[in-house]
Short mmCIF file of C-alpha atoms in Angstrom, two decimals:
data_model
loop_
_atom_site.label_atom_id
_atom_site.label_comp_id
_atom_site.label_asym_id
_atom_site.label_seq_id
_atom_site.Cartn_x
_atom_site.Cartn_y
_atom_site.Cartn_z
CA MET A 1 0.38 0.17 -0.11
CA VAL A 2 2.45 1.99 0.89
CA SER A 3 4.11 1.84 -2.33
CA SER A 4 1.29 2.10 -4.45
CA VAL A 5 0.76 5.75 -2.71
CA LEU A 6 4.61 6.52 -3.63
CA LEU A 7 4.21 5.67 -6.82
CA LEU A 8 1.26 7.71 -7.52
CA ALA A 9 2.22 10.81 -5.44
CA SER A 10 5.05 11.49 -7.85
CA ILE A 11 2.51 12.56 -10.53
CA PRO A 12 0.67 15.55 -8.69
CA VAL A 13 4.99 16.21 -8.08
CA LEU A 14 5.26 16.62 -11.24
CA LEU A 15 2.34 18.67 -12.74
CA LEU A 16 3.15 20.92 -9.36
CA GLY A 17 6.51 21.50 -11.24
CA CYS A 18 5.39 21.98 -14.54
CA GLY A 19 2.82 24.98 -13.25
CA LEU A 20 4.99 26.52 -11.21
CA ALA A 21 7.46 26.43 -14.46
CA ILE A 22 5.12 28.01 -16.28
CA GLY A 23 3.92 30.47 -13.76
CA LEU A 24 7.48 32.06 -11.81
CA ARG A 25 9.09 34.89 -13.07
CA SER A 26 12.20 33.90 -14.15
CA ASN A 27 14.75 30.88 -16.01
CA ALA A 28 16.37 29.82 -12.93
CA THR A 29 13.20 29.68 -10.55
CA ARG A 30 11.26 27.60 -13.38
CA ALA A 31 14.08 25.53 -14.32
CA ALA A 32 15.07 24.57 -9.93
CA ALA A 33 11.09 23.70 -10.10
CA ALA A 34 11.11 21.30 -12.72
CA ILE A 35 14.78 20.16 -11.23
CA VAL A 36 13.41 20.04 -7.74
CA SER A 37 10.37 18.28 -8.46
CA GLN A 38 11.94 15.59 -10.98
CA ALA A 39 14.23 14.76 -8.11
CA VAL A 40 11.29 14.91 -5.32
CA ALA A 41 9.24 12.75 -8.27
CA SER A 42 12.08 10.24 -9.30
CA LEU A 43 12.83 10.04 -5.71
CA LEU A 44 9.43 8.27 -4.44
CA VAL A 45 9.55 5.77 -7.99
CA LEU A 46 12.44 4.74 -6.71
CA LEU A 47 11.38 4.26 -3.30
CA ALA A 48 8.33 2.74 -4.97
CA VAL A 49 9.73 0.04 -7.55
CA VAL A 50 12.55 -0.88 -5.21
CA PRO A 51 10.83 -3.22 -3.65
CA VAL A 52 9.38 -5.04 -6.53
CA LEU A 53 13.15 -5.01 -7.84
CA THR A 54 14.16 -7.16 -4.69
CA SER A 55 11.61 -9.16 -4.15
CA GLY A 56 9.53 -9.88 -7.35
CA GLN A 57 6.49 -8.89 -5.49
CA ALA A 58 4.28 -6.71 -8.11
CA LEU A 59 2.81 -2.93 -6.67
CA GLU A 60 -1.13 -3.10 -7.52
CA VAL A 61 -3.63 -0.93 -6.74
CA LEU A 62 -6.75 0.29 -7.77
CA TRP A 63 -7.97 4.09 -8.50
CA PRO A 64 -11.95 4.55 -8.04
CA TRP A 65 -12.95 6.99 -11.30
CA PRO A 66 -16.05 8.14 -13.05
CA ALA A 67 -17.78 6.59 -15.57
CA PRO A 68 -17.77 5.34 -18.39
CA ILE A 69 -14.43 4.28 -16.92
CA ASP A 70 -15.18 2.69 -13.89
CA ARG A 71 -11.97 2.60 -11.98
CA ILE A 72 -8.37 2.31 -12.74
CA ALA A 73 -5.88 -0.38 -11.88
CA PHE A 74 -1.99 0.63 -12.03
CA ARG A 75 0.32 -2.63 -11.64
CA VAL A 76 3.71 -2.71 -11.87
CA ASP A 77 6.07 -5.54 -11.94
CA GLY A 78 8.73 -6.59 -12.83
CA LEU A 79 8.92 -5.64 -16.37
CA GLY A 80 7.28 -1.94 -15.74
CA ALA A 81 10.21 -1.33 -12.41
CA PHE A 82 12.87 -2.38 -14.61
CA PHE A 83 11.38 0.86 -16.91
CA LEU A 84 10.65 3.31 -14.32
CA ALA A 85 14.22 2.99 -11.92
CA TRP A 86 15.87 5.35 -15.04
CA SER A 87 13.19 6.64 -16.91
CA LEU A 88 12.72 9.40 -14.12
CA PRO A 89 16.04 9.74 -13.58
CA MET A 90 17.49 10.27 -16.84
CA THR A 91 14.53 12.70 -17.54
CA LEU A 92 16.20 14.51 -14.44
CA LEU A 93 19.20 14.58 -15.92
CA GLY A 94 18.27 15.82 -19.28
CA THR A 95 16.14 18.83 -17.60
CA VAL A 96 20.48 19.87 -15.96
CA TYR A 97 21.71 19.65 -18.78
CA ALA A 98 18.91 21.94 -19.93
CA VAL A 99 19.90 24.52 -18.14
CA GLY A 100 23.27 24.63 -19.30
CA TYR A 101 22.69 24.20 -23.23
CA LEU A 102 19.25 26.54 -23.03
CA ARG A 103 21.65 29.35 -21.48
CA PRO A 104 22.02 31.67 -24.73
CA TYR A 105 18.19 31.83 -25.13
CA PHE A 106 18.13 32.81 -21.61
CA VAL A 107 20.26 35.13 -21.22
CA ALA A 108 18.51 36.28 -24.46
CA GLY A 109 15.47 36.88 -22.70
CA ARG A 110 13.74 33.21 -23.80
CA ASN A 111 11.29 32.19 -21.74
CA GLY A 112 11.95 28.65 -20.68
CA GLY A 113 9.02 27.84 -18.47
CA PRO A 114 7.08 25.98 -21.08
CA HIS A 115 10.45 23.47 -22.33
CA PHE A 116 10.39 22.51 -18.66
CA ALA A 117 7.16 21.88 -18.12
CA LEU A 118 7.18 19.70 -21.32
CA LEU A 119 10.31 17.50 -19.34
CA ASN A 120 7.64 17.17 -16.07
CA MET A 121 4.73 15.76 -18.55
CA THR A 122 7.42 13.44 -20.40
CA SER A 123 8.10 12.16 -16.55
CA VAL A 124 3.91 12.47 -16.00
CA ALA A 125 3.01 10.10 -19.06
CA PHE A 126 6.33 7.62 -17.90
CA VAL A 127 4.39 6.38 -14.83
CA LEU A 128 1.49 6.23 -16.81
CA ILE A 129 2.80 4.11 -19.23
CA TYR A 130 4.81 1.84 -17.33
CA SER A 131 2.13 1.27 -14.89
CA ALA A 132 -1.43 2.40 -15.95
CA GLN A 133 -3.26 -1.53 -16.33
CA ASN A 134 -6.35 0.52 -18.75
CA ALA A 135 -5.93 0.68 -22.26
CA LEU A 136 -7.53 4.34 -22.19
CA VAL A 137 -5.22 5.23 -19.57
CA PHE A 138 -2.17 3.69 -21.53
CA LEU A 139 -3.36 6.14 -24.71
CA LEU A 140 -3.97 9.57 -22.99
CA ALA A 141 0.15 8.57 -21.69
CA TRP A 142 1.49 8.10 -24.83
CA GLU A 143 -0.02 10.78 -26.48
CA ILE A 144 1.63 13.28 -23.61
CA ALA A 145 4.90 12.10 -24.23
CA ALA A 146 4.00 11.92 -28.36
CA VAL A 147 2.75 15.83 -27.99
CA ALA A 148 5.21 16.54 -25.82
CA ALA A 149 8.02 15.59 -27.38
CA TRP A 150 6.52 17.34 -30.16
CA LEU A 151 6.99 21.09 -29.01
CA LEU A 152 10.07 20.11 -27.05
CA VAL A 153 11.72 19.24 -30.56
CA ILE A 154 10.53 22.44 -32.23
CA TRP A 155 12.03 24.58 -29.30
CA ASP A 156 13.59 27.02 -31.85
CA TYR A 157 10.84 27.03 -34.01
CA ARG A 158 11.65 30.32 -35.53
CA SER A 159 13.37 27.94 -38.29
CA GLN A 160 11.01 26.17 -41.11
CA LYS A 161 13.73 22.78 -41.22
CA ILE A 162 12.97 22.54 -37.26
CA ARG A 163 8.83 23.19 -38.17
CA PHE A 164 8.96 20.65 -40.65
CA ALA A 165 11.24 17.64 -38.52
CA GLY A 166 8.82 18.24 -35.86
CA PHE A 167 5.79 18.12 -37.74
CA ASN A 168 7.38 14.85 -39.51
CA TYR A 169 7.22 13.34 -36.61
CA LEU A 170 4.03 14.22 -35.61
CA VAL A 171 2.66 12.85 -38.11
CA SER A 172 5.34 9.95 -38.18
CA THR A 173 4.39 9.07 -34.12
CA HIS A 174 0.00 9.69 -34.60
CA VAL A 175 0.25 7.23 -37.64
CA GLY A 176 1.88 4.29 -34.58
CA LEU A 177 -1.12 6.08 -31.84
CA PHE A 178 -3.58 5.09 -34.65
CA VAL A 179 -2.48 1.88 -35.28
CA LEU A 180 -2.30 1.64 -32.01
CA VAL A 181 -5.86 2.64 -31.26
CA ALA A 182 -7.03 -0.06 -33.49
CA ALA A 183 -5.94 -2.67 -31.93
CA PHE A 184 -6.61 -1.60 -28.81
CA MET A 185 -11.37 -0.97 -30.25
CA LEU A 186 -10.45 -4.49 -31.66
CA LEU A 187 -9.71 -6.18 -28.57
CA HIS A 188 -12.97 -3.98 -26.75
CA SER A 189 -14.76 -5.22 -29.16
CA LYS A 190 -13.61 -9.20 -28.55
CA THR A 191 -13.47 -8.25 -24.78
CA GLY A 192 -15.84 -5.25 -23.51
CA SER A 193 -13.77 -3.52 -21.70
CA MET A 194 -10.25 -1.97 -21.96
CA ASP A 195 -8.18 -3.54 -18.84
CA PHE A 196 -5.09 -4.98 -20.20
CA ALA A 197 -6.68 -7.91 -17.45
CA ASP A 198 -9.17 -8.99 -20.11
CA PHE A 199 -7.42 -8.83 -23.11
CA GLY A 200 -5.45 -10.88 -21.61
CA VAL A 201 -7.47 -13.93 -20.74
CA PHE A 202 -9.04 -13.06 -24.22
CA LEU A 203 -5.08 -13.16 -25.74
CA GLY A 204 -4.64 -16.53 -23.59
CA GLY A 205 -7.01 -17.88 -25.86
CA ASP A 206 -4.77 -18.22 -28.10
CA PRO A 207 -7.93 -15.71 -30.58
CA PRO A 208 -8.00 -16.74 -34.71
CA SER A 209 -7.57 -12.75 -34.33
CA LEU A 210 -4.03 -13.42 -32.62
CA GLY A 211 -2.13 -13.27 -36.20
CA THR A 212 -3.79 -9.16 -36.40
CA ILE A 213 -3.45 -8.18 -33.24
CA TYR A 214 0.10 -9.17 -32.84
CA LEU A 215 0.74 -7.41 -36.55
CA LEU A 216 -1.41 -4.23 -35.33
CA LEU A 217 0.43 -3.96 -32.20
CA GLY A 218 3.99 -4.65 -33.91
CA LEU A 219 3.32 -1.74 -36.22
CA ALA A 220 2.67 0.54 -33.50
CA PHE A 221 5.57 0.12 -31.84
CA ALA A 222 7.79 -0.39 -34.36
CA LEU A 223 6.49 3.13 -35.24
CA LYS A 224 7.49 4.44 -31.61
CA SER A 225 10.60 2.93 -31.61
CA ALA A 226 11.78 3.97 -35.06
CA PHE A 227 12.36 0.59 -36.68
CA PHE A 228 13.84 0.60 -40.17
CA PRO A 229 11.73 1.48 -42.10
CA PHE A 230 9.87 3.05 -40.06
CA HIS A 231 12.81 5.50 -38.73
CA THR A 232 12.09 8.35 -41.42
CA TRP A 233 11.34 10.81 -39.08
CA LEU A 234 14.41 10.12 -36.56
CA PRO A 235 17.10 11.55 -38.62
CA ARG A 236 15.17 14.76 -39.13
CA ALA A 237 13.85 15.37 -35.23
CA HIS A 238 17.32 14.59 -34.60
CA ALA A 239 19.09 17.24 -35.73
CA ALA A 240 16.43 19.82 -35.12
CA ALA A 241 16.08 19.19 -31.23
CA PRO A 242 18.09 20.82 -28.45
CA ALA A 243 20.83 18.07 -27.83
CA HIS A 244 19.16 16.83 -24.19
CA VAL A 245 15.80 16.49 -26.02
CA SER A 246 17.62 13.64 -28.77
CA ALA A 247 19.00 12.71 -26.25
CA LEU A 248 15.84 11.70 -24.13
CA MET A 249 14.42 10.90 -27.19
CA SER A 250 16.45 8.19 -28.13
CA GLY A 251 17.58 6.66 -25.13
CA VAL A 252 14.42 6.89 -22.92
CA ILE A 253 11.39 8.45 -24.64
CA HIS A 254 10.83 5.49 -27.45
CA LYS A 255 11.46 2.99 -25.31
CA ALA A 256 7.82 2.77 -24.68
CA GLY A 257 7.93 1.09 -28.22
CA LEU A 258 9.70 -1.88 -26.74
CA PHE A 259 7.83 -2.10 -23.25
CA GLY A 260 4.90 -1.94 -25.29
CA PHE A 261 6.12 -5.30 -27.56
CA LEU A 262 7.06 -6.69 -24.23
CA ARG A 263 3.98 -5.53 -21.94
CA PHE A 264 1.84 -7.42 -24.91
CA CYS A 265 4.16 -10.47 -25.30
CA LEU A 266 3.59 -11.67 -21.31
CA LEU A 267 -0.46 -11.13 -22.52
CA GLY A 268 -0.87 -13.82 -24.92
CA PRO A 269 -0.20 -17.21 -25.22
CA THR A 270 2.66 -19.80 -25.70
CA PRO A 271 3.98 -17.53 -28.86
CA GLN A 272 3.74 -19.09 -32.30
CA GLU A 273 7.40 -19.85 -33.36
CA TRP A 274 7.12 -17.74 -36.58
CA LEU A 275 6.61 -14.81 -34.55
CA GLY A 276 9.96 -15.33 -33.10
CA TRP A 277 11.43 -15.56 -36.67
CA SER A 278 9.66 -12.35 -37.48
CA VAL A 279 10.66 -10.44 -34.58
CA LEU A 280 14.03 -11.97 -35.09
CA VAL A 281 14.32 -11.02 -38.85
CA PHE A 282 13.02 -7.49 -38.57
CA GLY A 283 15.31 -6.28 -36.06
CA ALA A 284 18.50 -8.11 -38.02
CA ALA A 285 17.45 -5.66 -40.45
CA SER A 286 16.62 -2.77 -38.55
CA ALA A 287 20.28 -2.88 -37.25
CA GLY A 288 21.96 -3.59 -40.52
CA PHE A 289 20.34 -1.00 -42.60
CA GLY A 290 20.68 1.30 -39.44
CA VAL A 291 24.58 0.51 -38.86
CA LEU A 292 24.96 0.94 -42.91
CA TYR A 293 23.23 4.67 -42.71
CA THR A 294 25.11 5.35 -39.16
CA ALA A 295 28.33 4.91 -41.58
CA VAL A 296 28.38 7.33 -44.18
CA GLN A 297 26.63 10.18 -41.88
CA ARG A 298 28.87 13.99 -41.60
CA ASP A 299 26.33 15.37 -39.33
CA LEU A 300 27.13 14.07 -35.71
CA LYS A 301 23.70 14.29 -34.80
CA ARG A 302 21.93 12.88 -37.22
CA LEU A 303 25.08 9.65 -37.06
CA LEU A 304 23.73 8.89 -33.57
CA GLY A 305 19.93 9.25 -34.35
CA TYR A 306 20.28 6.76 -36.39
CA SER A 307 22.52 4.25 -34.59
CA SER A 308 19.32 4.17 -32.55
CA THR A 309 17.73 2.57 -35.69
CA GLU A 310 20.14 0.27 -35.84
CA ASN A 311 20.38 -0.44 -31.35
CA VAL A 312 16.91 -1.28 -31.33
CA GLY A 313 17.12 -3.45 -34.13
CA ILE A 314 19.82 -5.88 -31.77
CA ALA A 315 17.75 -5.12 -29.07
CA ALA A 316 14.61 -7.00 -31.20
CA MET A 317 16.45 -9.53 -32.61
CA ALA A 318 17.04 -10.89 -28.88
CA PHE A 319 13.63 -10.91 -27.96
CA GLY A 320 13.24 -12.72 -31.08
CA VAL A 321 15.73 -15.22 -29.57
CA GLY A 322 13.84 -15.08 -26.61
CA LEU A 323 10.08 -15.67 -27.97
CA LEU A 324 11.69 -18.97 -29.81
CA GLY A 325 13.35 -20.19 -27.01
CA TRP A 326 9.95 -19.48 -25.03
CA SER A 327 7.73 -21.74 -28.39
CA TRP A 328 10.93 -24.12 -28.36
CA HIS A 329 10.40 -24.51 -24.35
CA GLN A 330 14.27 -23.95 -23.72
CA PRO A 331 14.45 -21.52 -21.16
CA ILE A 332 18.50 -20.79 -21.27
CA LEU A 333 17.53 -19.06 -25.17
CA VAL A 334 14.84 -17.63 -23.21
CA VAL A 335 16.64 -16.22 -20.26
CA LEU A 336 19.79 -15.24 -22.82
CA GLY A 337 17.23 -13.40 -25.83
CA PHE A 338 15.28 -11.59 -23.23
CA GLY A 339 17.97 -10.94 -20.70
CA GLY A 340 20.57 -9.82 -22.84
CA GLY A 341 17.75 -7.41 -24.87
CA LEU A 342 16.71 -5.59 -21.68
CA LEU A 343 20.03 -5.11 -20.53
CA HIS A 344 20.92 -4.11 -24.13
CA VAL A 345 17.79 -1.69 -23.64
CA LEU A 346 19.13 -0.53 -20.65
CA GLY A 347 23.41 0.16 -22.24
CA HIS A 348 21.84 2.21 -25.41
CA ALA A 349 19.95 4.51 -22.59
CA LEU A 350 22.99 4.92 -20.80
CA PHE A 351 25.75 5.71 -23.45
CA LYS A 352 23.31 7.36 -26.13
CA CYS A 353 21.98 9.74 -23.70
CA ALA A 354 25.75 10.66 -22.80
CA LEU A 355 26.95 10.78 -26.78
CA PHE A 356 23.65 13.50 -27.67
CA TYR A 357 24.99 15.30 -24.18
CA ALA A 358 28.52 15.66 -25.91
CA ALA A 359 27.14 15.96 -29.42
CA GLY A 360 25.46 19.30 -27.67
CA THR A 361 28.83 20.11 -26.07
CA ILE A 362 30.11 20.47 -29.36
CA GLN A 363 27.72 22.36 -31.16
CA ARG A 364 27.51 25.19 -28.54
CA ALA A 365 30.86 25.45 -28.34
CA THR A 366 31.98 25.42 -32.02
CA HIS A 367 28.39 26.34 -33.72
CA ALA A 368 28.78 23.73 -35.83
CA VAL A 369 28.12 19.31 -35.82
CA ASP A 370 29.57 18.59 -38.87
CA LEU A 371 32.20 16.36 -38.66
CA GLU A 372 33.87 17.39 -41.69
CA ARG A 373 34.68 20.63 -40.54
CA LEU A 374 35.46 19.25 -36.73
CA GLY A 375 39.10 18.97 -35.28
CA GLY A 376 41.82 19.16 -32.55
CA LEU A 377 38.61 18.94 -30.03
CA ALA A 378 40.06 17.13 -27.87
CA ARG A 379 42.25 20.29 -26.63
CA ARG A 380 39.79 22.47 -26.58
CA LEU A 381 36.86 20.15 -24.81
CA PRO A 382 39.10 17.21 -23.20
CA ARG A 383 35.80 16.41 -20.75
CA THR A 384 33.75 16.18 -23.42
CA ALA A 385 36.80 14.38 -25.17
CA VAL A 386 36.49 11.42 -22.58
CA PHE A 387 32.61 11.27 -22.18
CA PHE A 388 32.53 11.03 -25.63
CA ALA A 389 35.40 8.20 -25.91
CA LEU A 390 34.17 5.55 -22.81
CA ALA A 391 30.23 5.93 -23.98
CA GLY A 392 31.68 5.75 -27.89
CA LEU A 393 33.36 2.39 -26.51
CA SER A 394 30.38 1.40 -24.97
CA MET A 395 28.33 1.70 -28.15
CA ALA A 396 31.03 -0.48 -29.87
CA ALA A 397 30.02 -3.30 -27.70
CA LEU A 398 33.55 -3.31 -25.72
CA PRO A 399 34.17 -4.31 -22.17
CA PRO A 400 34.08 -3.87 -19.34
CA LEU A 401 31.66 -1.38 -20.50
CA GLY A 402 28.05 -1.55 -20.05
CA GLY A 403 27.12 -2.17 -23.95
CA PHE A 404 29.20 -5.22 -23.68
CA LEU A 405 26.83 -7.15 -21.94
CA GLY A 406 23.96 -7.33 -23.56
CA GLU A 407 25.69 -8.29 -26.74
CA PHE A 408 27.50 -11.24 -25.29
CA LEU A 409 24.15 -12.38 -24.10
CA ILE A 410 22.90 -11.49 -27.59
CA TYR A 411 25.84 -13.72 -29.12
CA ALA A 412 25.60 -16.71 -25.78
CA GLY A 413 22.20 -17.04 -26.91
CA LEU A 414 22.41 -16.96 -31.02
CA LEU A 415 25.08 -18.96 -30.34
CA SER A 416 23.94 -21.92 -28.23
CA GLY A 417 22.84 -24.53 -30.34
CA ALA A 418 19.69 -25.27 -28.64
CA ALA A 419 17.25 -24.92 -31.67
CA PRO A 420 15.57 -28.14 -32.11
CA SER A 421 16.83 -28.54 -35.72
CA ARG A 422 20.23 -28.32 -37.55
CA GLU A 423 18.42 -25.70 -40.09
CA ALA A 424 17.04 -23.88 -37.55
CA ASP A 425 20.70 -23.02 -35.63
CA VAL A 426 22.15 -22.97 -38.55
CA VAL A 427 19.52 -20.11 -39.21
CA LEU A 428 20.59 -18.66 -35.59
CA VAL A 429 24.56 -18.60 -36.94
CA GLY A 430 23.98 -16.81 -39.86
CA ALA A 431 22.21 -14.06 -37.89
CA ALA A 432 25.17 -14.30 -35.41
CA ALA A 433 26.87 -13.24 -38.18
CA GLY A 434 24.74 -10.63 -38.70
CA LEU A 435 25.66 -9.05 -35.50
CA ALA A 436 29.00 -9.22 -36.05
CA PHE A 437 29.10 -7.46 -38.94
CA VAL A 438 26.68 -4.71 -37.38
CA GLY A 439 28.65 -3.92 -34.79
CA ALA A 440 31.90 -4.01 -36.57
CA VAL A 441 30.98 -1.18 -38.61
CA GLY A 442 28.97 0.24 -35.36
CA ALA A 443 32.73 0.09 -33.90
CA LEU A 444 34.07 1.99 -36.93
CA SER A 445 31.44 4.67 -36.80
CA VAL A 446 32.76 5.62 -33.28
CA VAL A 447 35.84 5.87 -34.46
CA ARG A 448 35.58 7.53 -37.08
CA ALA A 449 32.66 9.96 -35.26
CA PHE A 450 36.05 10.28 -32.40
CA GLY A 451 38.77 10.55 -34.61
CA LEU A 452 37.35 13.62 -36.98
CA ALA A 453 36.09 15.56 -34.31
CA PHE A 454 38.75 15.44 -31.44
CA LEU A 455 41.93 14.03 -33.01
CA GLY A 456 44.28 16.31 -35.37
CA THR A 457 43.35 19.37 -36.53
CA PRO A 458 39.54 21.35 -37.77
CA ARG A 459 39.02 20.57 -41.35
CA ASP A 460 37.25 24.28 -41.58
CA ALA A 461 39.94 26.94 -41.94
CA GLY A 462 37.22 29.36 -39.64
CA LEU A 463 36.93 27.39 -37.00
CA ALA A 464 40.51 26.72 -36.89
CA ASN A 465 40.61 30.96 -36.62
CA LEU A 466 38.36 31.13 -33.74
CA GLN A 467 39.94 31.47 -30.10
CA HIS A 468 37.14 30.26 -27.47
CA THR A 469 39.35 29.21 -24.98
CA ALA A 470 36.88 31.37 -22.43
CA HIS A 471 33.92 29.98 -24.40
CA ASP A 472 35.04 26.15 -24.40
CA ALA A 473 35.35 26.36 -20.69
CA GLU A 474 32.21 28.01 -20.18
CA TYR A 475 30.30 25.01 -22.27
CA ASP A 476 32.76 21.60 -21.25
CA GLY A 477 33.48 23.39 -17.58
CA SER A 478 29.78 23.78 -17.07
CA TRP A 479 28.58 21.51 -14.58
CA ALA A 480 25.12 21.76 -16.29
CA MET A 481 26.30 20.30 -19.25
CA SER A 482 29.11 17.47 -17.18
CA LEU A 483 27.01 16.57 -14.72
CA PRO A 484 24.36 14.85 -16.68
CA MET A 485 27.35 13.46 -18.90
CA ALA A 486 29.37 11.84 -16.09
CA ALA A 487 26.69 10.48 -14.33
CA HIS A 488 25.33 8.52 -17.45
CA THR A 489 29.51 7.24 -18.76
CA ALA A 490 29.92 6.18 -14.28
CA ALA A 491 27.10 4.48 -14.75
CA ILE A 492 28.26 3.49 -18.31
CA VAL A 493 31.30 1.65 -16.26
CA ALA A 494 29.46 1.15 -13.16
CA ILE A 495 27.44 -2.14 -14.87
CA GLY A 496 30.87 -3.05 -17.02
CA VAL A 497 32.72 -3.83 -14.17
CA TRP A 498 30.40 -5.38 -11.75
CA PRO A 499 27.54 -6.20 -14.23
CA ASP A 500 26.00 -7.89 -10.61
CA LEU A 501 23.78 -4.31 -11.11
CA ALA A 502 22.47 -4.24 -14.06
CA LEU A 503 20.69 -8.38 -13.18
CA MET A 504 19.94 -6.73 -10.21
CA ILE A 505 17.49 -5.03 -12.31
CA VAL A 506 16.88 -7.07 -15.03
CA GLN A 507 16.09 -10.00 -12.99
CA PRO A 508 13.06 -9.08 -11.72
CA ALA A 509 11.63 -8.86 -15.59
CA LEU A 510 13.54 -11.91 -16.77
CA ASP A 511 11.04 -13.50 -13.82
CA LEU A 512 8.22 -13.48 -15.56
CA PHE A 513 9.18 -14.68 -18.98
CA SER A 514 10.61 -17.78 -17.30
CA ARG A 515 7.86 -18.10 -15.60
CA HIS A 516 4.81 -16.56 -18.04
CA GLY A 517 1.15 -18.90 -17.75
CA GLY A 518 2.46 -22.44 -18.36
CA SER A 519 4.30 -21.97 -21.21
CA GLY A 520 7.07 -24.82 -19.88
CA VAL A 521 9.75 -22.50 -19.67
CA ALA A 522 11.60 -23.56 -16.36
CA ALA A 523 11.02 -21.34 -13.07
CA GLY A 524 13.11 -19.63 -11.96
CA ALA A 525 15.49 -19.73 -14.64
CA SER A 526 18.24 -16.66 -14.22
CA VAL A 527 21.50 -15.69 -16.47
CA ASP A 528 23.04 -15.82 -13.14
CA THR A 529 22.22 -19.57 -13.30
CA LEU A 530 23.99 -19.67 -16.69
#
């Protein structure tokens, strides 16, 4: 009961912060209101979900509501607790970064209150998406996150290019919303309810319409998470948005699509083999095309944006392995697939936010993110160079950093030899080879980006002749911009050196897949037992 009160109390705290951010008279107090309210809400949420992560016991509460909803069920199990444990703290760090990144606008007299309020509303959406068990509330939170992200992207709305990028994102995310509404309407027509529990009862019966429902849900969640070929909004939005908004979109906001996919996998019956193969192939295509686009980008923020398509594809490959193991009743594949995928989601959130923050610092100090113009920044921005290098090595999945652990488990699953036939094993080995190609090209992209930006000399004579010593120190040494990068980098190193920290967060979610619905998967299987 106490945990549920703490969880729901975070929502009015965040809304109060929204009101103060809009109503206060100076940008300093507006930022302080947003940061303090997000810090309090993050603490409340962590206090609520830590017992779930340590005991595996789900948090549940019913909230009475007027007709036609009547009541709203909130439930945080291991999966929801996993996403909540880092989504709000990362949004808090993004808000801190915004104080430094947006400073030139504030000096010019721009009102930052609405921007900070929108960051708070993003956190409200997270709390609802990861805990609400009613489809209407889920859709409301989904829309709050989408509209807030759009308005955050078009912060510099006077630019037509930025307005177009925002409009492109808004259209794409609402296409996904309409598809999700169609899936929920189909489920409501079959169940007469909008509660996920009733959806689960219906889906658990393996109805004839299951394939259609999964297709609609998969399309909606793929659009949200920017899978290939539904990623067309992504490069424009990331290039146009402020750096902290790009970081939160890539690392945090659009992870809701992966959460939605996993949530409905748990609601459904034992998956058929075709679903696992479809997710694996779809993920491999997204990873392959994403990394090829990444390798040829000149714009640093577009490069990082395309990398997100690559990395959600890698996570999908892992989930495909887990679904295949589930359908084959192979516990080792369930654990390695879903465990590797969840660890990769966490690792990607950490290193991608750090990389976008580093790109924002470069942009503020040099007024450029074109890799063909940059160079020699390791001397001008030494802190940023260290943060970028460590986050980039994690993105390349090199040990002992956070990005290595998830991909190691994915390789272990693909090469485990646990498939029921030789043909299936051959396909999984081929997928491992494809993943190796993706990793090699991804590492090349990181080395190229770091080398062009931080080593050598500037390739643009205009940048080479600028004397920005004080200007560089203003950003490279700014506590508001350095603290989030340092926090993310420290977490990357921590979970790489002490992987038990990450496994502790992942294990309760993994237990849900291991024990789900009499699927034949051995109860209690874990990463630690392998």
